[in-house]
Coordinates of C-alpha atoms in Angstrom, one line a residue:
X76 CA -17.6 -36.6 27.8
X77 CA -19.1 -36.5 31.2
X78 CA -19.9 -40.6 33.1
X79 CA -23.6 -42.0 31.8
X80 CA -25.9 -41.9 34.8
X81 CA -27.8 -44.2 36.7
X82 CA -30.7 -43.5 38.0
X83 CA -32.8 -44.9 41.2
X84 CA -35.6 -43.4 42.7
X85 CA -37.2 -44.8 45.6
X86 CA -39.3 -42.8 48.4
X87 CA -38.4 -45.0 51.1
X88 CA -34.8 -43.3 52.4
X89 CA -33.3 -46.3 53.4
X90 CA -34.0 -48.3 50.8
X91 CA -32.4 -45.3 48.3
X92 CA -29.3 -45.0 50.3
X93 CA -28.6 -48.7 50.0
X94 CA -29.0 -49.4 46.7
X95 CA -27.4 -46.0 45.4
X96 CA -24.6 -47.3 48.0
X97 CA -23.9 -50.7 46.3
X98 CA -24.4 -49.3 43.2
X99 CA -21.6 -46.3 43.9
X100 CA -19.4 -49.4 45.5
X101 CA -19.6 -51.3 42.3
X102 CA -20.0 -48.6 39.2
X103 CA -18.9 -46.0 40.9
X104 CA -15.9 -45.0 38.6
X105 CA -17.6 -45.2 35.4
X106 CA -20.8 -43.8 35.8
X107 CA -22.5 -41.3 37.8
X108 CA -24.9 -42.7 40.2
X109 CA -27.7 -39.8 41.3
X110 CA -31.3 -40.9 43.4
X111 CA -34.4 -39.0 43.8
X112 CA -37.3 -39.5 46.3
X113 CA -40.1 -39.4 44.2
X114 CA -40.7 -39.5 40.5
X115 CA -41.4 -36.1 39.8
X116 CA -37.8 -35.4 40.9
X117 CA -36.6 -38.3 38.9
X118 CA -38.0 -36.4 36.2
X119 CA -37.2 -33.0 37.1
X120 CA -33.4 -34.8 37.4
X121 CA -33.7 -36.6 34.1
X122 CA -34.5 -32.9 32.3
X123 CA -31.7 -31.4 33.8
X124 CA -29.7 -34.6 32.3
X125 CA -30.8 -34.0 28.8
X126 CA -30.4 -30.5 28.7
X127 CA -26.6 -31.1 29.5
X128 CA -26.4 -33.7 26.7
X129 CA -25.5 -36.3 29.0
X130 CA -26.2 -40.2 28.4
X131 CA -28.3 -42.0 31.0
X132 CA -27.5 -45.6 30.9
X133 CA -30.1 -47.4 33.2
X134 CA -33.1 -46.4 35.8
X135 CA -34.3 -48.1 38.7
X136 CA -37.3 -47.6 40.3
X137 CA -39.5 -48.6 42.8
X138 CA -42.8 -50.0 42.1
X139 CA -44.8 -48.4 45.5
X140 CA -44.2 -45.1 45.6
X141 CA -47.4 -42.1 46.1
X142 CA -49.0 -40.1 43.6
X143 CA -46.8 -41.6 40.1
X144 CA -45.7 -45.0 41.2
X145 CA -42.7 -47.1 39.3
X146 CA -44.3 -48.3 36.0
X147 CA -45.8 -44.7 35.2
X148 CA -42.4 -42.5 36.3
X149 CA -40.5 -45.1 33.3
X150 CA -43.3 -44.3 31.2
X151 CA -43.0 -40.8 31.3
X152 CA -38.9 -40.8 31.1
X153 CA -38.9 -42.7 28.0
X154 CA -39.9 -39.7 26.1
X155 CA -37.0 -37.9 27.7
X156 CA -34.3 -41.3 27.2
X157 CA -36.0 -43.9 24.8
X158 CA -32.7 -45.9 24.8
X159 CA -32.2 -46.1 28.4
X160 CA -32.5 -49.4 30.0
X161 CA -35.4 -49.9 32.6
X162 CA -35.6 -51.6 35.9
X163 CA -38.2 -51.8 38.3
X164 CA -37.8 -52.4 42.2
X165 CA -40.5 -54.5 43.3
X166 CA -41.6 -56.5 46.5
X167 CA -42.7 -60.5 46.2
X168 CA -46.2 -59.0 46.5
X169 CA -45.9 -56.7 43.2
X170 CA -44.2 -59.6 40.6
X171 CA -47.6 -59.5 38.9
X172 CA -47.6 -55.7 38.2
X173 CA -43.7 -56.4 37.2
X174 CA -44.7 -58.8 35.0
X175 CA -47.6 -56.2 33.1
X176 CA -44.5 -53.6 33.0
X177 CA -42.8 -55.6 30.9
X178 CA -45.2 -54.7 27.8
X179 CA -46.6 -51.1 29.1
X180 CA -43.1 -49.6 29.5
X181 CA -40.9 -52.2 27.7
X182 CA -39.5 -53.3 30.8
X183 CA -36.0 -55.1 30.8
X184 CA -35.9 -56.2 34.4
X185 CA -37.4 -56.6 37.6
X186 CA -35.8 -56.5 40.9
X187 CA -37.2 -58.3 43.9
X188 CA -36.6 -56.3 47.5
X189 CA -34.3 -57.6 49.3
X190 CA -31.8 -57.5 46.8
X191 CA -28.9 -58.6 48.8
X192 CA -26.0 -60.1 48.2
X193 CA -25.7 -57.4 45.6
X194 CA -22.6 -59.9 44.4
X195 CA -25.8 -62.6 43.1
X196 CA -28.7 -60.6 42.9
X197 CA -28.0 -57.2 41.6
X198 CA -24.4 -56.6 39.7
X199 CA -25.0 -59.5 37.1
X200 CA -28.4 -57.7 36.3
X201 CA -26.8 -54.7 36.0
X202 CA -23.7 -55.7 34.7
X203 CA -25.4 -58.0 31.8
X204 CA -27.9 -54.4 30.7
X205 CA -24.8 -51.8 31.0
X206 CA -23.2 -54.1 28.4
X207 CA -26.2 -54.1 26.3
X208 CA -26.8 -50.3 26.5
X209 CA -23.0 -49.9 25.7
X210 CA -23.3 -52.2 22.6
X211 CA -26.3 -49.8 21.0
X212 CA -26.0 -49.0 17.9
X213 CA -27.3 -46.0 18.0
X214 CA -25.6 -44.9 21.1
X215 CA -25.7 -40.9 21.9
X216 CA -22.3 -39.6 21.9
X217 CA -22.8 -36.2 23.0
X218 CA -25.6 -33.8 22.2
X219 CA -26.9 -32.5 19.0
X220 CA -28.7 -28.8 19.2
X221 CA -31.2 -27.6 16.9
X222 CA -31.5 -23.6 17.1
X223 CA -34.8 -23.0 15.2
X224 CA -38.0 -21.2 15.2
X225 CA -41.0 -22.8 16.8
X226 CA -43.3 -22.2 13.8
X227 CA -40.7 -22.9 11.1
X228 CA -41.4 -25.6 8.9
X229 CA -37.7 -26.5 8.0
X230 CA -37.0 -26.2 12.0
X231 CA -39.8 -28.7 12.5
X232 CA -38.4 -30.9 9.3
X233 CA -35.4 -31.3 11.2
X234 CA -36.8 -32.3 15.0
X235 CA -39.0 -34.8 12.9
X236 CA -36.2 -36.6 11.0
X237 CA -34.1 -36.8 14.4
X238 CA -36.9 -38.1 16.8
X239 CA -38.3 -40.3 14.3
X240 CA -35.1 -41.7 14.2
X241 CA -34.4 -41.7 18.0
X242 CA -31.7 -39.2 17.8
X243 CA -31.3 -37.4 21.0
X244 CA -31.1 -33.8 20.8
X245 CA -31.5 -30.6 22.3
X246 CA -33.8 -27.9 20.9
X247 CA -32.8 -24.1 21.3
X248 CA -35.2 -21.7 20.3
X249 CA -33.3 -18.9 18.2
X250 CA -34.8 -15.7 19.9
X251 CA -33.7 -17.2 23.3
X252 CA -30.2 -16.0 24.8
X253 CA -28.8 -19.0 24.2
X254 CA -30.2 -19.7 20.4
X255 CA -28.8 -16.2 19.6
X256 CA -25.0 -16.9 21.2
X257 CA -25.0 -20.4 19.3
X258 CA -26.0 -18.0 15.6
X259 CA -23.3 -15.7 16.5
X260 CA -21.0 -18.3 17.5
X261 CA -21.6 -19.8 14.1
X262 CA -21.6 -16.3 12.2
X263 CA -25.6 -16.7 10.6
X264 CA -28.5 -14.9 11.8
X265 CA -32.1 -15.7 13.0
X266 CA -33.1 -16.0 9.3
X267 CA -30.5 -18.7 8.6
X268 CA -32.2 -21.8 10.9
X269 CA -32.2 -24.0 11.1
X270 CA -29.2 -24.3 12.4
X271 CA -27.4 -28.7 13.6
X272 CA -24.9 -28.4 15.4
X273 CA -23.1 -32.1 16.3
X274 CA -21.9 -33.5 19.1
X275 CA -18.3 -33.0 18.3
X276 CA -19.1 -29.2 17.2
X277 CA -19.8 -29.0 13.9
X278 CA -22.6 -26.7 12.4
X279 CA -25.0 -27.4 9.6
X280 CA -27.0 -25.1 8.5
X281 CA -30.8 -26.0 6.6
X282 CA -29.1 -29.7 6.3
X283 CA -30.5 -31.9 4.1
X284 CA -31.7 -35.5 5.6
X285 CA -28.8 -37.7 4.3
X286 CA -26.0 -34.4 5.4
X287 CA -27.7 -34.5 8.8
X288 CA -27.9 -38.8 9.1
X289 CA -24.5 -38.7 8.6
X290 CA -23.4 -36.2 10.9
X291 CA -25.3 -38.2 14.0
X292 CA -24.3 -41.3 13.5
X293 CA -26.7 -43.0 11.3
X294 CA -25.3 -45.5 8.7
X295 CA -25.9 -44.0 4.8
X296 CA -23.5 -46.3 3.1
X297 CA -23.5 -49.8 2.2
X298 CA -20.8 -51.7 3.4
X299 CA -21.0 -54.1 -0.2
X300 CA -21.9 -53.9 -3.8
X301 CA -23.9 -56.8 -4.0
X302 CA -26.5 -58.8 -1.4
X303 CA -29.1 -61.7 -1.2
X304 CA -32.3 -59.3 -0.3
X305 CA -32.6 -55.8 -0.3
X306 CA -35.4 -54.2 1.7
X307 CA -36.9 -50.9 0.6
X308 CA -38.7 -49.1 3.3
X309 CA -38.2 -50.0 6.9
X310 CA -41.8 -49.8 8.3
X311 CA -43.1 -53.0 10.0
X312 CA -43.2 -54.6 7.0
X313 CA -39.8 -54.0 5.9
X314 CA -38.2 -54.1 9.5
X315 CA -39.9 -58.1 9.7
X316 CA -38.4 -58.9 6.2
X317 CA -34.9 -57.9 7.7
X318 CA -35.0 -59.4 11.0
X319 CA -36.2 -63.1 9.4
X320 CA -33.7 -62.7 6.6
X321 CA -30.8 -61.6 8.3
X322 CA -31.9 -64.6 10.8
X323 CA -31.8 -66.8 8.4
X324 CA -27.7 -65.9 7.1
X325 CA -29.1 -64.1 4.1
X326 CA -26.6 -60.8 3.6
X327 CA -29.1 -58.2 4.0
X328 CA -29.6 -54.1 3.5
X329 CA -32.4 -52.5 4.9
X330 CA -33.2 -49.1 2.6
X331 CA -35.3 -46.6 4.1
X332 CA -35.3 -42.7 2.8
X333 CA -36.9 -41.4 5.9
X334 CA -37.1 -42.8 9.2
X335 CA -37.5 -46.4 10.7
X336 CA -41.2 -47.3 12.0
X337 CA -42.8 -45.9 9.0
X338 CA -47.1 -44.7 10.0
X339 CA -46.6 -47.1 12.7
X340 CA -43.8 -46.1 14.0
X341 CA -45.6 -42.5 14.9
X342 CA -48.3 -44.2 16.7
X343 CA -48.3 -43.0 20.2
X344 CA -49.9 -46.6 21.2
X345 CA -50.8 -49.4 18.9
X346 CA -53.2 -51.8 21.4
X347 CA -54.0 -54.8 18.9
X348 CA -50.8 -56.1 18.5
X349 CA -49.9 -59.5 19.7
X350 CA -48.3 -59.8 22.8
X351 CA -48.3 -56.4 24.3
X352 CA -51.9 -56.7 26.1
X353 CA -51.1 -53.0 27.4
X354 CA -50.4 -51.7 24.0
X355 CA -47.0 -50.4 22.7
X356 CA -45.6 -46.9 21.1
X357 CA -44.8 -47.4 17.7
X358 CA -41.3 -45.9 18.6
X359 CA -40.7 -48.7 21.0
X360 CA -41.6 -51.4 18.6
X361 CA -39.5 -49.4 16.2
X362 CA -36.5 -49.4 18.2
X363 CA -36.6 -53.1 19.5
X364 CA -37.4 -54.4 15.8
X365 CA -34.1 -52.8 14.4
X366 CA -31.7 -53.4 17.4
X367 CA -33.2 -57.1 16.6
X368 CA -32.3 -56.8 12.9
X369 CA -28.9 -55.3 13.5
X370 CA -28.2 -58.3 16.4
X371 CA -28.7 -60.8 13.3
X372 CA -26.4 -58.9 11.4
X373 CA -28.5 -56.8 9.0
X374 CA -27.3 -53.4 7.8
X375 CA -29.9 -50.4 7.6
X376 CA -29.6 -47.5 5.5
X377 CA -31.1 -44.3 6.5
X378 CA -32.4 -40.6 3.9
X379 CA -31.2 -43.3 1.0
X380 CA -34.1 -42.7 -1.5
X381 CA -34.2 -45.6 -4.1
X382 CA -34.9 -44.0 -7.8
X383 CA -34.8 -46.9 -10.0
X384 CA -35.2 -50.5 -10.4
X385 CA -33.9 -53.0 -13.0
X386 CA -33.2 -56.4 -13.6
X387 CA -29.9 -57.1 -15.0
X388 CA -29.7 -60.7 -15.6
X389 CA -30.0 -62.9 -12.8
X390 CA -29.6 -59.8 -10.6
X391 CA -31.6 -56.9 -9.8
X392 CA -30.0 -53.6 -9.7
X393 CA -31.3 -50.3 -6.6
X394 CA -30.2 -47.2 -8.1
X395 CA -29.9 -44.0 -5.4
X396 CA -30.9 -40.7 -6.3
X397 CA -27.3 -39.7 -5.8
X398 CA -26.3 -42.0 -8.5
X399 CA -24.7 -44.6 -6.7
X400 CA -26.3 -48.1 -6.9
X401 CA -26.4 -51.8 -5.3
X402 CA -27.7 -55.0 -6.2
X403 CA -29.0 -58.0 -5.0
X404 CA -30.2 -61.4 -6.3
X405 CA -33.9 -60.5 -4.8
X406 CA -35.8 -57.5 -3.6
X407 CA -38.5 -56.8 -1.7
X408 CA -40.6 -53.7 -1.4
X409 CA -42.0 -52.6 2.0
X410 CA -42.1 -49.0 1.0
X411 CA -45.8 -48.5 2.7
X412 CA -48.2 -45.7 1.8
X413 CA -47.9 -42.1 2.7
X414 CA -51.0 -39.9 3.6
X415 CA -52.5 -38.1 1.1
X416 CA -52.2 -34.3 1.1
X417 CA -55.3 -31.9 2.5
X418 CA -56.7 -30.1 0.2
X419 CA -57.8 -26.8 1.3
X420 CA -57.0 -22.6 0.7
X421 CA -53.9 -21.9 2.2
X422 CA -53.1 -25.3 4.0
X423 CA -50.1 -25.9 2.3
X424 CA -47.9 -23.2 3.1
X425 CA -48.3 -24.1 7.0
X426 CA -47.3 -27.7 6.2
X427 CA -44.8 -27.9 9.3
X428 CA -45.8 -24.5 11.1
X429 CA -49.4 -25.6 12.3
X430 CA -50.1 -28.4 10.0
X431 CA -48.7 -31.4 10.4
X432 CA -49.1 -35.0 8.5
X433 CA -48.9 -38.1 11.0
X434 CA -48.5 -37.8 14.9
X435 CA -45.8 -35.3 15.6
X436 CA -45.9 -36.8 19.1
X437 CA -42.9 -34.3 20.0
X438 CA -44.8 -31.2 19.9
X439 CA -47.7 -32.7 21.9
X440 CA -46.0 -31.1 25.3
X441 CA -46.3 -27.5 23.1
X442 CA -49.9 -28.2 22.6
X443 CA -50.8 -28.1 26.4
X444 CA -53.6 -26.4 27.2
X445 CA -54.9 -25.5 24.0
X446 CA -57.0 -27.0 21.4
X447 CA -55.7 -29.7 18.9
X448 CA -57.7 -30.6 15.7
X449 CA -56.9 -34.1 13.5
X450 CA -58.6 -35.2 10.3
X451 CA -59.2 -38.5 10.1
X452 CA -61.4 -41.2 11.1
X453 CA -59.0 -44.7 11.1
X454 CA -56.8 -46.2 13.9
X455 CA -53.5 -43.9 13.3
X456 CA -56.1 -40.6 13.5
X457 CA -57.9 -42.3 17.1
X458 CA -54.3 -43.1 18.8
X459 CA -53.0 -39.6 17.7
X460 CA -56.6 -38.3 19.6
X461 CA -56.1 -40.3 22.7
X462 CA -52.6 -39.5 23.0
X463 CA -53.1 -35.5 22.7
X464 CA -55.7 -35.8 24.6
X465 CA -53.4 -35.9 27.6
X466 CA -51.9 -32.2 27.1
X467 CA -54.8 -30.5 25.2
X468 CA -57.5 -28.5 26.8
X469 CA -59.9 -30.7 23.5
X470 CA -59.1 -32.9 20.8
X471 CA -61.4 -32.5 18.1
X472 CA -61.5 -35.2 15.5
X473 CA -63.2 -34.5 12.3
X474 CA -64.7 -37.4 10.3
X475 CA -66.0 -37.3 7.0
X476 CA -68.5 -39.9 7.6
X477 CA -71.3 -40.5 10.0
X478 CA -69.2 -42.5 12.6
X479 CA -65.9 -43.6 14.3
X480 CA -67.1 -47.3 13.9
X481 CA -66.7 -47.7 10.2
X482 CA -62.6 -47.2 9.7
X483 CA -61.6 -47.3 13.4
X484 CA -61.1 -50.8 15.4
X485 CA -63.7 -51.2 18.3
X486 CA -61.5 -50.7 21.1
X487 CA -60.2 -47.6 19.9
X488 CA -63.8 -46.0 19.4
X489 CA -64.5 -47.4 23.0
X490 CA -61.4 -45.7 24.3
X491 CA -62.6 -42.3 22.6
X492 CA -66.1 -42.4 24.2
X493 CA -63.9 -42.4 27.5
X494 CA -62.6 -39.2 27.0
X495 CA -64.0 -36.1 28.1
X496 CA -61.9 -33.8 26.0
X497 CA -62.4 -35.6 22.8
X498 CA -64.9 -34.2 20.7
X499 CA -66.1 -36.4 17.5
X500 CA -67.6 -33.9 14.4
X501 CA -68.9 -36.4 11.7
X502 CA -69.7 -34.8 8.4
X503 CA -66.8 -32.6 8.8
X504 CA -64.3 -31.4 6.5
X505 CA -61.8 -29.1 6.5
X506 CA -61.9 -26.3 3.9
X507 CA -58.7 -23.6 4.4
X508 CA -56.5 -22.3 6.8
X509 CA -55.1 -19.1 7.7
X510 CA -52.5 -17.4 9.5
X511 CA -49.4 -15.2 9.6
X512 CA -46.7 -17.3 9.6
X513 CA -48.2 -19.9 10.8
X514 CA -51.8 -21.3 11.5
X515 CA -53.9 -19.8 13.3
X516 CA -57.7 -20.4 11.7
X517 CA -59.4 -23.1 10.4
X518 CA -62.7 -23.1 7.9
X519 CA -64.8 -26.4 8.7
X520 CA -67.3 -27.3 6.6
X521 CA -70.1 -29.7 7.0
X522 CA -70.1 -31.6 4.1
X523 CA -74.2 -32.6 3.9
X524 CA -75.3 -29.0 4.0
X525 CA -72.3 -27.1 2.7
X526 CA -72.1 -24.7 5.7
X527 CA -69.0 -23.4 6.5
X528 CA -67.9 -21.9 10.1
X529 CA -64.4 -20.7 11.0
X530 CA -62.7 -21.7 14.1
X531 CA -59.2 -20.5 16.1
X532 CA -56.6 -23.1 15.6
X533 CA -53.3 -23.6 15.7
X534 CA -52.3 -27.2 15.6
X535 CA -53.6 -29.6 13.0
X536 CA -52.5 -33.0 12.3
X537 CA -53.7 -35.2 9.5
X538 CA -54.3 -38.9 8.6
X539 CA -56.1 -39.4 5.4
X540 CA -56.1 -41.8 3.0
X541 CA -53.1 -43.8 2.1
X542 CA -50.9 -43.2 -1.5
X543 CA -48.9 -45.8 -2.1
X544 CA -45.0 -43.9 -3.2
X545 CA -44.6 -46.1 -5.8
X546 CA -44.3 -43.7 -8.8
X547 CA -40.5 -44.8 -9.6
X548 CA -41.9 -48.1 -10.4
X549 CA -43.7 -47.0 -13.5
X550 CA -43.2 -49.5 -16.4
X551 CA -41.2 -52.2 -14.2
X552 CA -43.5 -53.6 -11.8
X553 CA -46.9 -53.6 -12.5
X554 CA -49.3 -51.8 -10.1
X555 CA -53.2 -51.1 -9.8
X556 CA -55.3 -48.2 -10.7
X557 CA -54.1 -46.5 -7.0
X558 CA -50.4 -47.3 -7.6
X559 CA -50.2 -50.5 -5.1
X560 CA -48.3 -53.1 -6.3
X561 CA -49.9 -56.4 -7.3
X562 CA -48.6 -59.4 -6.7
X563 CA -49.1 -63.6 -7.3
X564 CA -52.9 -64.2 -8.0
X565 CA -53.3 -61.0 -8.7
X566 CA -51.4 -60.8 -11.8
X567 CA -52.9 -63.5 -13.4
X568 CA -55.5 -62.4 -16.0
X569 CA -58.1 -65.4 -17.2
X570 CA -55.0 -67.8 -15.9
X571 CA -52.7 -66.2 -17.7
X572 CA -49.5 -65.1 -16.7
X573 CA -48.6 -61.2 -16.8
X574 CA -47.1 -60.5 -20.3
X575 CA -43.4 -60.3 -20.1
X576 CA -42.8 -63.2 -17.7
X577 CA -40.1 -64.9 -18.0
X578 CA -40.3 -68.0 -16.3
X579 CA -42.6 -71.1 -16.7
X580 CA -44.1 -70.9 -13.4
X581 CA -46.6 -68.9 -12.2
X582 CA -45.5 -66.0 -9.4
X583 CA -45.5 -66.5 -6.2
X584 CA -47.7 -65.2 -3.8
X585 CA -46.0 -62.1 -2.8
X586 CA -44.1 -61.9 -6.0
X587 CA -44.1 -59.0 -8.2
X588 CA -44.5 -59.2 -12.4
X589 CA -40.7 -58.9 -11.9
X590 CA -39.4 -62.3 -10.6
X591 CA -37.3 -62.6 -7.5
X592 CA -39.0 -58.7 -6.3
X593 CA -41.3 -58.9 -4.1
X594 CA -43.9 -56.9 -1.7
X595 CA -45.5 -56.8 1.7
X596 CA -47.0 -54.8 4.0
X597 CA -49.3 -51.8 2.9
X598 CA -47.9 -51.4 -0.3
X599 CA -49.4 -54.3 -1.8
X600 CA -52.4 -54.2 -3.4
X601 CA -55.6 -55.9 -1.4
X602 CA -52.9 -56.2 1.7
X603 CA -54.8 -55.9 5.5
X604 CA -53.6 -52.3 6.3
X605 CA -52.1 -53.8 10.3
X606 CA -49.1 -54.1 11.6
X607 CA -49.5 -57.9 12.8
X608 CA -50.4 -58.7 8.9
X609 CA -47.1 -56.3 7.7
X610 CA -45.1 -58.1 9.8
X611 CA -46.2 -61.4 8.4
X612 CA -46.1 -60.7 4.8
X613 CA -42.5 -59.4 5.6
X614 CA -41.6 -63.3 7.2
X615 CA -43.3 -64.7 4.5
X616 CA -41.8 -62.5 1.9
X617 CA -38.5 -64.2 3.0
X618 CA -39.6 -67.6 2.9
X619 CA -40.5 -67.0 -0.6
X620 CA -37.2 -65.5 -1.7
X621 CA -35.3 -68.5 -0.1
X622 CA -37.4 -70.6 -2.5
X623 CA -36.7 -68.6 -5.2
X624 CA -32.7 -68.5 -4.8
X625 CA -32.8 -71.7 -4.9
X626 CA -34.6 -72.5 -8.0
X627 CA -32.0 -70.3 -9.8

C-alpha cells in the first residue's frame, strides 16, 4: 500500500517550502508529503490521489490565498476525502475566519504563521490528528472500483450504499478502456455490472448490501447475544440514542439496514441546527456522530434489516431477516420515515437511471450544465435545490401548493429567492416519465387546471411525504392510522391504559404499548420532523430506559 499523503497548499513559495520542509524532516518516512500553490492544484492533486486509491491523511492550507482561499479549497476536497483531517494556516489577523471554519468545513485545527519551533507549535498538532485519522474506524484500506453503467439503476444502488456510508471508491464506467479490461479481467461482460471489486482484489458481481458491507469493512455482526439497548435505525435519532447510551456504560448495538445519517444525512447543508451557524452537510454530522458513538464504545451494524420483534420475558428479542437474532433488556426504534413513492406512467422503471429518491449529492458533478428537476416543497427538497444549483444550468422545484412558505423553514425560502437558477412552479405535479433506458421526458401537470405540458429531463430527485417503515411492527406495537408509532400520552384512551399492558404504571413518555421499547425521532407519531428535536428524543429516550432498567 502506497504512504497516506499530506497535503499543504500555500501560494506564498517560501512559506510552502518551509512547512513542506519540517513536515518531510519529521514524517517524512511514513507518509508522502506533496504541496501545491494554489487550490485548484490542491485539487487537481487530490483527484489524481483518489483515482490511485491512495489515503490522504491530513491537509493544510493557507487561509489568504487569490481566487478560492483556505476555508473554500477544504470545502471542496471533502467531497473528494471526507475522512481526511483539516488544517488551516492562518495569520494573527485571520483567527476570526479560523474560528467560522471550524463549523463551515468541520475544521480540526488552526495554525497560527509563524509556526516555528515546529518541535512546540506544529508536530504535537500534527502528531495528536495523524493518530486520530490512524485510529478511524472506517479507515480506507485500499480502493474499491465500481465498473457500472452511468444510467443503470443497480450501478447507481451500489455508489449510493457506498457514499452514504463514506466508503471511498472509485467509479469505472464499463464502456471505458479501463471498465472493459477490469470485465475481462474478471471473465463477465458489459451486461453483468455491476461489477465491486475490493481493495484486496476480490470481485463481486450485482452484490447485495450486506455481501458488499462486508467486503469494505463495515461491521455486520454483533459481537454478543445479548445487550442493554438496541437501536434500530441510525438516523439522528438513532445515532443520539447511541452516543448518550453508550456514554452512559450501557452495552449498546446500533442496527441500521441501509446507511448512517438516515434523510438527514443526505442533506447537502442543514442551516438550523445548533451550533453550526454556517450550516453543516448531513454527511459530516453523520460521520462525527458515529466516530462519537464508536469512541464511547458502541457497536453499529450496517444492511442488517430487523424483521421481527418480541418480548420474551423480561427481554426483548431483534430477529434479522437472515434468521439470526439478538436481544436486549430495552429497545428503542429510531427507524425514521422513508419518502413516499411518485406516482406517475413510467416513473418507476427509471427509479435509479434518472429518477432518484433523496439527494443523490454524488451525481450532482454529472448534472453540470444541464437542467435538474425535484418534487417537493419541505426543507430536504430546498437544500437539495440550493445545493444543485451550483452545477445545473436551472433547478426547477415543483410544489404542489401555492408557495415555498408553508412546508419550507424561512431561511431556506430566503436562500431560494437568492438564486438565479432556481425556478419555483407552484401547482405543479408530476404526471409520467419517459425515456429509453433512462429518463429523458417529463409530463408536468398543473394541478388547478389539469393542463398537462411535457418537458426534456433527465435528472429528477424526489422528496415527498414521509412513510413511516414500520410494517414489521404489525400486531406488537401499536401505531396510528399512517403507521407512526405512538407512544406515552398517546396510548392512553379516556385514561386508560392500552389493552394488554402489563404493568401498573402508566408508559412513559417515549414508551411504546410494549414496555421497555421505545421511539424517537420521526418515527413517532406527533414527533417535530428536525434533527435538533430527533436528537433529543434520542437522549431522552435513554434517560427513560435507564429508569426503566431499574425498576425491573
Amino acid at each position: 500500500m502506497a504512504k497516506p499523503t499530506i497535503l499543504t497548499v500555500d501560494d506564498d513559495p517560501g512559506v510552502s517550502r518551509a512547512i513542506a520542509r519540517d513536515l518531510r524532516r519529521r514524517y517524512g518516512d511514513r507518509y508522502r508529503v506533496l504541496r501545491a500553490p494554489s487550490g485548484a492544484e490542491a485539487l487537481e492533486a487530490l483527484r489524481e490521489v483518489k483515482l490511485r486509491g491512495e489515503p490522504l491523511a491530513v491537509m493544510i492550507a493557507d487561509y489568504r490565498m487569490p481566487t478560492m482561499n483556505g476555508v473554500q479549497f477544504l470545502e471542496a476536497a471533502m467531497d473528494l476525502f471526507p475522512l481526511a483531517r483539516r488544517v488551516l494556516l492562518t495569520a494573527y489577523a485571520d483567527t476570526g475566519a479560523a474560528i467560522d471554519a471550524i463549523n463551515i468545513v468541520d475544521l480540526d485545527h488552526y495554525l497560527l504563521k509563524p509556526w516555528s519551533p515546529p518541535e512546540e507549535n506544529l508536530y504535537p498538532v500534527l502528531d495528536a490528528l495523524l493518530e486520530l485519522w490512524a485510529a478511524a474506524p472506517d479507515l480506507a484500506v485500499g480502493e474499491t472500483r465500481i465498473v457500472g453503467h452511468r444510467w443503470s439503476a443497480p450501478s447507481f444502488a451500489v455508489r449510493e450504499f457506498l457514499a452514504r456510508n463514506l466508503v471511498p471508491y472509485r467509479w469505472v464506467a464499463a464502456d471505458e478502456p479501463e471498465g472493459r479490461r477490469l470485465l475481462d479481467a474478471a471473465g463477465l461482460s458489459a451486461d453483468d455490472v455491476p461489477l465491486v471489486i475490493t481493495a484486496d482484489g476480490k470481485t463481486l458481481q450485482a452484490p447485495s448490501e450486506a455481501e458488499l458491507a462486508a467486503e469494505v469493512g463495515l461491521s455486520t455482526t454483533p459481537a454478543a447475544d445479548f445487550y442493554d439497548v438496541v437501536v434500530i435505525g441510525a438516523g439522528p435519532a438513532g445515532l443520539g440514542a447511541a452516543v448518550y447510551a453508550a456514554s452512559e456504560g450501557l452495552r449498546t448495538v446500533l442496527v441500521e439496514r441501509s446507511a448512517t445519517g438516515g434523510q438527514a444525512g443526505q442533506s447537502s447543508r442543514i442551516e438550523n441546527y445548533l451550533g453550526f451557524p454556517d450550516g453543516v452537510s448531513g454527511a459530516q454530522l453523520t460521520d462525527r456522530a458515529r466516530r462519537q458513538a464508536t469512541r464511547f464504545g458502541a457497536e453499529i451494524l450496517s444492511a442488517r434489516e430487523v424483521v421481527s420483534l418480541e418480548a420474551a420475558g423480561a427481554g426483548r428479542v431483534l430477529r434479522f431477516s437472515d434468521g439470526t437474532s439478538i436481544g436486549a433488556h430495552t429497545v428503542v426504534l429510531a427507524t425514521g420515515v422513508s419518502y413516499r413513492r411518485l406516482e406517475g406512467a413510467g416513473l418507476d422503471e427509471f427509479t435509479g437511471a434518472g429518477v432518484f429518491y433523496g439527494s443523490a449529492s454524488f451525481e450532482a458533478a454529472n448534472c453540470t450544465g444541464e437542467d435538474v428537476y425535484i418534487v417537493g416543497g419541505a426543507n430536504s427538497a430546498g437544500q437539495a435545490a440550493v445545493y444543485f444549483s451550483r452545477y445545473a444550468n436551472r433547478v426547477h422545484l415543483l410544489v404542489r401548493g401555492a408557495d415555498l412558505a408553508r412546508s419550507m423553514s424561512h431561511y431556506l425560502v430566503q436562500q431560494i429567492d437568492g438564486i438565479a437558477n432556481i425556478h419555483v412552479h407552484p401547482h405543479t405535479e408530476v404526471a409520467g416519465g419517459e425515456g429509453d433506458r433512462h429518463l429523458q421526458r417529463l409530463t408536468l401537470r398543473d394541478n388547478r387546471t389539469g393542463d398537462v405540458r411535457t418537458t426534456d429531463a433527465s435528472w429528477l430527485f424526489v422528496f415527498i411525504g414521509a412513510e413511516p417503515p414500520t410494517g414489521w411492527l404489525d400486531g406488537v406495537v401499536r401505531r396510528d392510522e399512517r403507521g407512526f408509532v405512538l407512544t406515552g400520552p398517546d396510548l392512553l384512551s379516556e385514561g386508560a391504559r392500552p389493552a394488554g399492558w402489563p404493568l401498573s404504571r402508566d408508559p412513559y413518555h417515549l414508551e411504546t404499548s410494549v414496555p421497555g421499547v421505545f421511539a424517537a425521532g420521526d418515527v413517532r407519531a406527533e414527533s417535530v420532523k428536525r434533527v435538533a428535536s430527533a436528537v433529543g428524543e434520542g437522549a431522552m429516550a435513554v434517560s427513560l430506559v435507564h429508569r426503566y432498567m431499574e425498576a425491573q
